[in-house]
Coordinates of C-alpha atoms in Angstrom, one line a residue:
M200 CA -9.5 -135.7 -88.3
P201 CA -13.2 -136.7 -87.8
K202 CA -13.6 -139.6 -85.3
T203 CA -15.9 -142.6 -85.7
A204 CA -17.5 -144.9 -83.2
L205 CA -14.9 -147.5 -83.9
T206 CA -11.2 -147.0 -83.1
D207 CA -10.2 -149.1 -86.1
Y208 CA -11.3 -146.3 -88.5
A209 CA -10.5 -142.6 -88.6
R210 CA -13.2 -142.2 -91.4
L211 CA -15.5 -144.8 -92.9
E212 CA -17.7 -144.2 -95.9
A213 CA -19.7 -146.3 -98.3
T214 CA -22.4 -146.0 -100.9
G215 CA -25.9 -147.4 -100.4
L216 CA -29.6 -147.1 -101.4
W217 CA -31.8 -145.0 -99.1
R218 CA -35.6 -144.9 -99.2
A219 CA -37.3 -142.1 -97.2
R220 CA -40.6 -143.9 -97.2
P221 CA -42.1 -146.9 -98.9
D222 CA -43.9 -145.0 -101.7
V223 CA -40.8 -143.3 -103.1
Q224 CA -37.9 -144.6 -105.2
R225 CA -34.6 -145.6 -103.6
V226 CA -31.8 -143.0 -103.8
E227 CA -28.1 -143.7 -104.1
V228 CA -26.4 -142.0 -101.1
I229 CA -23.1 -141.8 -99.3
V230 CA -23.1 -143.3 -95.8
S231 CA -20.6 -142.4 -93.1
I232 CA -20.1 -143.4 -89.5
G233 CA -19.5 -140.7 -86.9
E234 CA -19.0 -140.9 -83.1
A235 CA -22.7 -141.1 -82.4
T236 CA -24.5 -141.0 -85.7
L237 CA -24.8 -142.7 -89.1
T238 CA -24.9 -139.8 -91.6
I239 CA -26.7 -140.3 -95.0
A240 CA -25.9 -137.7 -97.7
D241 CA -26.6 -137.3 -101.4
R242 CA -23.9 -137.2 -104.1
N243 CA -23.5 -133.5 -103.5
E244 CA -22.7 -134.2 -99.8
R245 CA -25.9 -132.6 -98.6
P246 CA -27.2 -134.4 -95.5
L247 CA -30.5 -136.3 -96.0
A248 CA -30.7 -138.0 -92.6
H249 CA -28.9 -138.6 -89.4
W250 CA -29.5 -141.9 -87.6
S251 CA -28.5 -142.5 -84.0
L252 CA -26.1 -145.4 -83.9
P253 CA -27.5 -146.9 -80.7
A254 CA -31.0 -147.1 -82.4
V255 CA -30.0 -148.6 -85.8
H256 CA -31.8 -151.9 -86.5
R257 CA -31.1 -154.5 -89.1
Q258 CA -34.2 -155.9 -90.7
N259 CA -32.8 -158.9 -92.4
P260 CA -30.0 -160.6 -90.3
S261 CA -27.5 -162.6 -92.3
R262 CA -28.9 -161.7 -95.7
R263 CA -27.5 -159.4 -98.5
P264 CA -27.9 -156.7 -99.3
A265 CA -28.2 -155.8 -95.6
I266 CA -31.2 -153.6 -94.9
F267 CA -31.1 -151.2 -91.9
A268 CA -33.7 -148.9 -90.4
P269 CA -33.2 -146.0 -87.9
S270 CA -35.1 -148.0 -85.2
D271 CA -36.9 -151.3 -84.6
A272 CA -40.3 -149.7 -84.5
E273 CA -43.0 -151.6 -86.5
D274 CA -44.1 -148.5 -88.3
E275 CA -40.6 -147.4 -89.3
I276 CA -40.7 -146.1 -92.9
E277 CA -37.0 -145.3 -93.6
T278 CA -34.6 -148.0 -94.9
L279 CA -31.0 -148.2 -96.0
E280 CA -29.6 -151.0 -98.2
L281 CA -25.8 -151.7 -98.0
E282 CA -23.5 -154.2 -99.7
D283 CA -20.2 -152.8 -98.6
D284 CA -18.6 -155.5 -96.3
D285 CA -16.6 -153.0 -94.2
M286 CA -19.6 -150.7 -93.5
I287 CA -21.9 -153.6 -92.7
A288 CA -19.3 -155.2 -90.4
A289 CA -18.7 -151.8 -88.6
I290 CA -22.5 -151.2 -88.0
E291 CA -22.9 -154.8 -86.7
K292 CA -19.9 -154.4 -84.4
V293 CA -21.4 -151.2 -83.0
R294 CA -24.8 -153.0 -82.6
R295 CA -23.3 -156.0 -80.8
A296 CA -21.3 -153.7 -78.5
I297 CA -24.5 -151.8 -77.6
A298 CA -26.4 -155.1 -77.1
R299 CA -23.8 -156.3 -74.6
R300 CA -24.1 -153.1 -72.6
R301 CA -27.9 -152.9 -72.7
P302 CA -29.6 -153.9 -69.4
R303 CA -31.5 -157.2 -69.6
Q304 CA -34.2 -156.2 -67.2
G305 CA -35.7 -153.3 -65.3
R306 CA -38.0 -150.8 -67.0
L307 CA -36.4 -147.9 -65.3
R308 CA -32.9 -148.7 -66.7
M309 CA -34.4 -149.4 -70.1
G310 CA -36.1 -146.1 -70.0
L311 CA -32.9 -144.3 -69.1
T312 CA -31.1 -146.1 -72.0
V313 CA -33.7 -145.0 -74.5
A314 CA -33.6 -141.4 -73.1
T315 CA -29.9 -141.3 -73.5
G316 CA -30.1 -142.5 -77.1
L317 CA -32.7 -139.9 -77.9
A318 CA -30.5 -137.2 -76.2
L319 CA -27.5 -138.3 -78.3
F320 CA -29.7 -138.2 -81.4
A321 CA -31.1 -134.8 -80.6
G322 CA -27.6 -133.5 -79.8
A323 CA -26.2 -134.8 -83.1
V324 CA -29.0 -133.4 -85.2
F325 CA -29.5 -130.0 -83.5
W326 CA -26.5 -129.1 -81.4
L327 CA -23.5 -130.7 -83.1
P328 CA -24.0 -129.1 -86.6
E329 CA -24.2 -125.6 -85.1
K330 CA -21.1 -126.1 -83.0
I331 CA -19.1 -127.5 -86.0
T332 CA -20.1 -124.5 -88.1
D333 CA -19.1 -122.1 -85.3
Q334 CA -15.7 -123.8 -85.1
T335 CA -15.2 -123.9 -88.8
V336 CA -16.0 -120.2 -89.3
S337 CA -13.8 -119.2 -86.4
L338 CA -10.8 -121.1 -87.7
L339 CA -10.9 -120.0 -91.4
P340 CA -8.0 -117.8 -92.3
D341 CA -8.5 -114.7 -94.4
A342 CA -6.7 -116.3 -97.3
T343 CA -9.2 -119.1 -97.4
R344 CA -12.1 -116.7 -97.2
K345 CA -10.7 -114.7 -100.1
A346 CA -10.2 -117.9 -102.1
V347 CA -13.8 -118.9 -101.5
G348 CA -14.9 -115.4 -102.5
D349 CA -12.9 -115.6 -105.7
R350 CA -14.5 -118.9 -106.6
M351 CA -17.9 -117.7 -105.7
L352 CA -17.4 -114.6 -107.9
S353 CA -16.5 -116.9 -110.8
R354 CA -19.7 -118.9 -110.2
V355 CA -21.8 -115.7 -109.9
R356 CA -20.7 -114.6 -113.4
Q357 CA -23.1 -117.2 -114.9
F358 CA -26.1 -115.6 -113.2
A359 CA -25.0 -111.9 -113.0
G360 CA -22.8 -111.5 -116.0
E361 CA -19.1 -110.5 -116.2
P362 CA -18.2 -107.7 -113.7
C363 CA -17.8 -104.4 -115.6
G364 CA -14.1 -103.6 -116.2
A365 CA -13.4 -100.2 -117.7
T366 CA -10.0 -99.3 -116.2
A367 CA -10.9 -95.7 -115.3
G368 CA -14.1 -96.8 -113.8
R369 CA -12.5 -99.4 -111.6
T370 CA -9.9 -97.0 -110.4
A371 CA -12.6 -94.4 -109.5
L372 CA -14.8 -97.1 -107.8
A373 CA -11.8 -98.0 -105.6
K374 CA -11.6 -94.3 -104.5
L375 CA -15.3 -94.3 -103.7
G376 CA -14.9 -97.5 -101.7
R377 CA -12.1 -96.0 -99.6
R378 CA -14.2 -92.9 -99.0
V379 CA -17.1 -95.0 -97.8
L380 CA -15.4 -98.0 -96.1
G381 CA -12.0 -96.7 -95.1
E382 CA -8.5 -98.0 -96.1
A383 CA -9.6 -101.7 -96.2
P384 CA -12.8 -101.6 -98.1
G385 CA -12.7 -105.1 -99.5
R386 CA -13.4 -105.5 -103.2
I387 CA -16.4 -103.8 -105.0
F388 CA -17.6 -105.0 -108.4
V389 CA -20.3 -103.6 -110.6
V390 CA -22.3 -106.3 -112.4
P391 CA -24.8 -106.0 -115.3
S392 CA -27.6 -108.0 -113.7
G393 CA -28.5 -110.7 -111.3
V394 CA -28.3 -108.5 -108.2
E395 CA -31.4 -106.5 -107.2
T396 CA -29.2 -103.7 -105.7
T397 CA -26.2 -105.1 -103.8
A398 CA -25.0 -108.4 -102.4
H399 CA -21.9 -109.6 -100.5
L400 CA -19.8 -112.7 -100.9
P401 CA -17.1 -114.2 -98.6
G402 CA -13.7 -112.6 -98.7
G403 CA -14.9 -108.9 -98.6
V404 CA -16.6 -108.9 -102.0
I405 CA -19.5 -106.5 -102.5
L406 CA -21.5 -106.6 -105.8
I407 CA -23.5 -103.6 -107.1
N408 CA -26.1 -103.6 -109.9
K409 CA -25.0 -101.3 -112.7
H410 CA -28.2 -99.3 -112.5
L411 CA -27.0 -97.8 -109.2
V412 CA -24.2 -96.1 -111.0
E413 CA -25.6 -95.5 -114.5
D414 CA -29.1 -94.3 -113.5
T415 CA -28.5 -92.2 -110.4
P416 CA -27.6 -88.5 -110.3
E417 CA -24.8 -88.6 -107.7
P418 CA -22.3 -90.9 -106.0
D419 CA -24.1 -90.6 -102.6
V420 CA -26.6 -93.2 -103.9
P421 CA -24.2 -96.1 -104.6
A422 CA -22.2 -95.0 -101.5
G423 CA -25.3 -95.5 -99.4
F424 CA -26.0 -98.9 -100.8
I425 CA -22.3 -100.0 -100.2
L426 CA -22.5 -98.7 -96.6
A427 CA -25.8 -100.6 -96.0
E428 CA -24.3 -103.8 -97.4
R429 CA -21.3 -103.5 -95.2
L430 CA -23.7 -103.3 -92.2
R431 CA -25.2 -106.5 -93.3
V432 CA -21.8 -108.1 -93.6
E433 CA -21.0 -107.0 -90.0
R434 CA -24.3 -108.5 -88.8
H435 CA -24.0 -111.9 -90.7
D436 CA -20.6 -113.4 -91.6
P437 CA -20.9 -114.3 -95.3
M438 CA -18.9 -117.5 -94.7
R439 CA -21.3 -118.5 -92.0
D440 CA -24.3 -117.9 -94.3
L441 CA -22.7 -120.0 -97.0
L442 CA -21.9 -123.0 -94.7
D443 CA -25.4 -122.8 -93.1
H444 CA -26.8 -123.2 -96.6
A445 CA -24.4 -125.8 -97.7
G446 CA -25.0 -128.2 -94.8
L447 CA -23.1 -130.3 -92.3
V448 CA -21.2 -132.5 -94.7
A449 CA -19.9 -129.5 -96.7
T450 CA -19.0 -127.7 -93.4
V451 CA -17.0 -130.7 -92.2
R452 CA -15.2 -130.9 -95.5
M453 CA -14.4 -127.2 -95.3
L454 CA -13.1 -127.7 -91.7
T455 CA -10.9 -130.7 -92.5
T456 CA -9.7 -129.8 -96.1
G457 CA -10.4 -126.1 -96.6
E458 CA -12.4 -127.0 -99.7
I459 CA -16.0 -126.7 -100.8
S460 CA -17.6 -128.1 -103.9
D461 CA -18.6 -126.1 -107.0
D462 CA -22.1 -127.5 -106.7
A463 CA -22.5 -126.0 -103.2
L464 CA -21.2 -122.6 -104.5
D465 CA -23.6 -122.7 -107.5
D466 CA -26.6 -123.6 -105.3
Y467 CA -25.8 -120.8 -102.8
A468 CA -25.1 -118.3 -105.6
R469 CA -28.6 -118.9 -107.0
V470 CA -30.2 -118.3 -103.6
L471 CA -28.1 -115.3 -102.8
L472 CA -28.8 -113.5 -106.1
T473 CA -32.5 -114.1 -106.0
A474 CA -33.1 -112.9 -102.5
S475 CA -34.0 -109.4 -101.6
P476 CA -31.5 -107.5 -99.4
E477 CA -32.2 -107.8 -95.7
P478 CA -33.5 -104.6 -94.1
V479 CA -31.0 -102.5 -92.2
D480 CA -31.9 -100.7 -89.0
D481 CA -32.5 -97.0 -89.7
T482 CA -30.8 -95.8 -86.5
A483 CA -27.7 -97.9 -87.1
L484 CA -27.5 -96.8 -90.7
I485 CA -27.9 -93.1 -89.9
A486 CA -25.2 -93.3 -87.3
R487 CA -22.8 -94.9 -89.8
F488 CA -23.6 -92.3 -92.5
D489 CA -22.9 -89.6 -89.8
E490 CA -19.5 -91.1 -88.9
I491 CA -18.2 -90.7 -92.4
G492 CA -20.2 -87.6 -93.4
I493 CA -22.4 -89.0 -96.1
R494 CA -26.0 -87.8 -96.8
T495 CA -28.8 -90.3 -96.3
T496 CA -31.4 -88.5 -98.4
P497 CA -30.2 -89.5 -101.9
Y498 CA -30.0 -93.1 -100.7
A499 CA -33.4 -92.9 -99.1
Y500 CA -35.1 -91.7 -102.3
E501 CA -33.5 -94.4 -104.4
V502 CA -34.8 -97.0 -102.0
D503 CA -38.3 -95.5 -102.1
A504 CA -39.0 -92.7 -104.7
T505 CA -41.9 -91.5 -102.6
G506 CA -40.0 -91.3 -99.4
A507 CA -42.9 -92.9 -97.5
T508 CA -41.0 -95.9 -96.2
T509 CA -37.7 -94.1 -95.7
L510 CA -38.9 -91.0 -94.0
A511 CA -36.7 -91.6 -91.0
L512 CA -33.6 -91.6 -93.2
I513 CA -34.7 -88.3 -94.8
E514 CA -35.6 -86.5 -91.6
G515 CA -32.6 -87.9 -89.8
D516 CA -30.1 -86.9 -92.6
P517 CA -26.9 -86.1 -90.6
V518 CA -25.4 -83.9 -93.3
P519 CA -27.5 -80.8 -94.3
I520 CA -27.4 -80.2 -98.0
A521 CA -25.9 -76.7 -97.4
E522 CA -22.9 -78.3 -95.7
A523 CA -22.4 -81.3 -98.0
S524 CA -19.3 -81.6 -100.1
P525 CA -18.7 -84.0 -103.1
L526 CA -17.7 -87.5 -102.1
I527 CA -15.4 -87.8 -105.0
P528 CA -14.4 -85.5 -107.9
D529 CA -16.9 -85.2 -110.7
A530 CA -14.4 -86.8 -113.1
D531 CA -14.3 -89.9 -111.0
W532 CA -18.1 -90.1 -110.8
V533 CA -18.3 -89.8 -114.6
A534 CA -15.7 -92.7 -114.8
I535 CA -17.8 -94.8 -112.5
Q536 CA -20.9 -94.2 -114.5
G537 CA -19.1 -95.4 -117.6
I538 CA -17.6 -98.5 -116.0
C539 CA -19.7 -100.8 -118.1
T540 CA -19.1 -99.1 -121.4
D541 CA -16.1 -101.3 -122.5

C-alpha cells in the first residue's frame, strides 16, 4: 500500500484545478499526497507535475478555494486550487509540521534545509519513478503479463485490423515459430496492416505484417523478422516499455492493483504501431541465425532490396545456400501464405 506523509492516511486523493502558467486555462486534475511529494495528474492518471511537500506554499491563507503553489518564490507561475477539506487540512498539517522544525536563524542551517528539500524533490522526480518501475516489472507474474498482452492485442485491432485466422495457416505458423524460437515461442499473429514489419507486445506476443508472408518467396524471410523481433524483446522488456510510456501513476496502479487503463493501452498502441523497428546489431543477429541454422541472405534482401545497407548480413550468412534445407514443408509455407484468405 502506498504511504503518505501523514500516518492518518494510507492514500489521500482529491480533485482540483491546476494552472501550469498564468496565460493558460485551468485544468481539472487529480491530486494525491505521497511520502515526499504532492502529485498532480490528469484524468487519465498521467503525471503533470510533482511538487515537493516541504516547499508547497499557500497563497491565500484562510480563504476558499485554497490556492497553493510549488514554492513561495515571487515569480512562481504554477498554481493549484483545492476545495476538498481533507486534502487542504492534510497539506496545512504538513506545512505546520515543517514550519515547527524549520530553523529560525542561521543562514547555514537554512541553506541546508533548502538543499535537503531540493534533494528530496529531485529524488522524487528522477530517481523514485525509475525505481518504482523497476520493482513493478520485476514483480509482475507471467499471468499478468499475458493478460496485459491479450488486452493490448484487443486494442491493437482498431489500428492494425483483426489478426488473420485461417486454421491451416495458424497451425503452420505455430510450426514456423517453434522452428525459429524453440518450444516456447510465445504467440505470433499475422495482421493486415498497422505494423511496418513486426512489433512485440507484453506476454510474448509478436505481430507480423501480412506482406511478409504473402509477398515473399520463402519462409526464411518471415523467420528472419521473427528472430530479429525476439532479439529486441530480449533487449527491452515490453512491459517496461509500456510502463515507461504510461507514466508513474499508471505504474503505481499496476504495482498495487495489477491493472492498467484502456486509455493507457490505446495511447501506447498508437505509439508502438507508428514507430519503425529498432535496429538490431548485425553480429548478434548473425550469431542467432547461426545457432538455429537459418540463412540471413533472404532476410537481408527483404530489409534492403539493393543489399547496400545489409551487406554484413549477406556476406556473413552462416548457412551456405548449397547446405540449406527447408525450414518447414512446402505445404506449411503455402498455408502460411494463405493465412489471411478467410
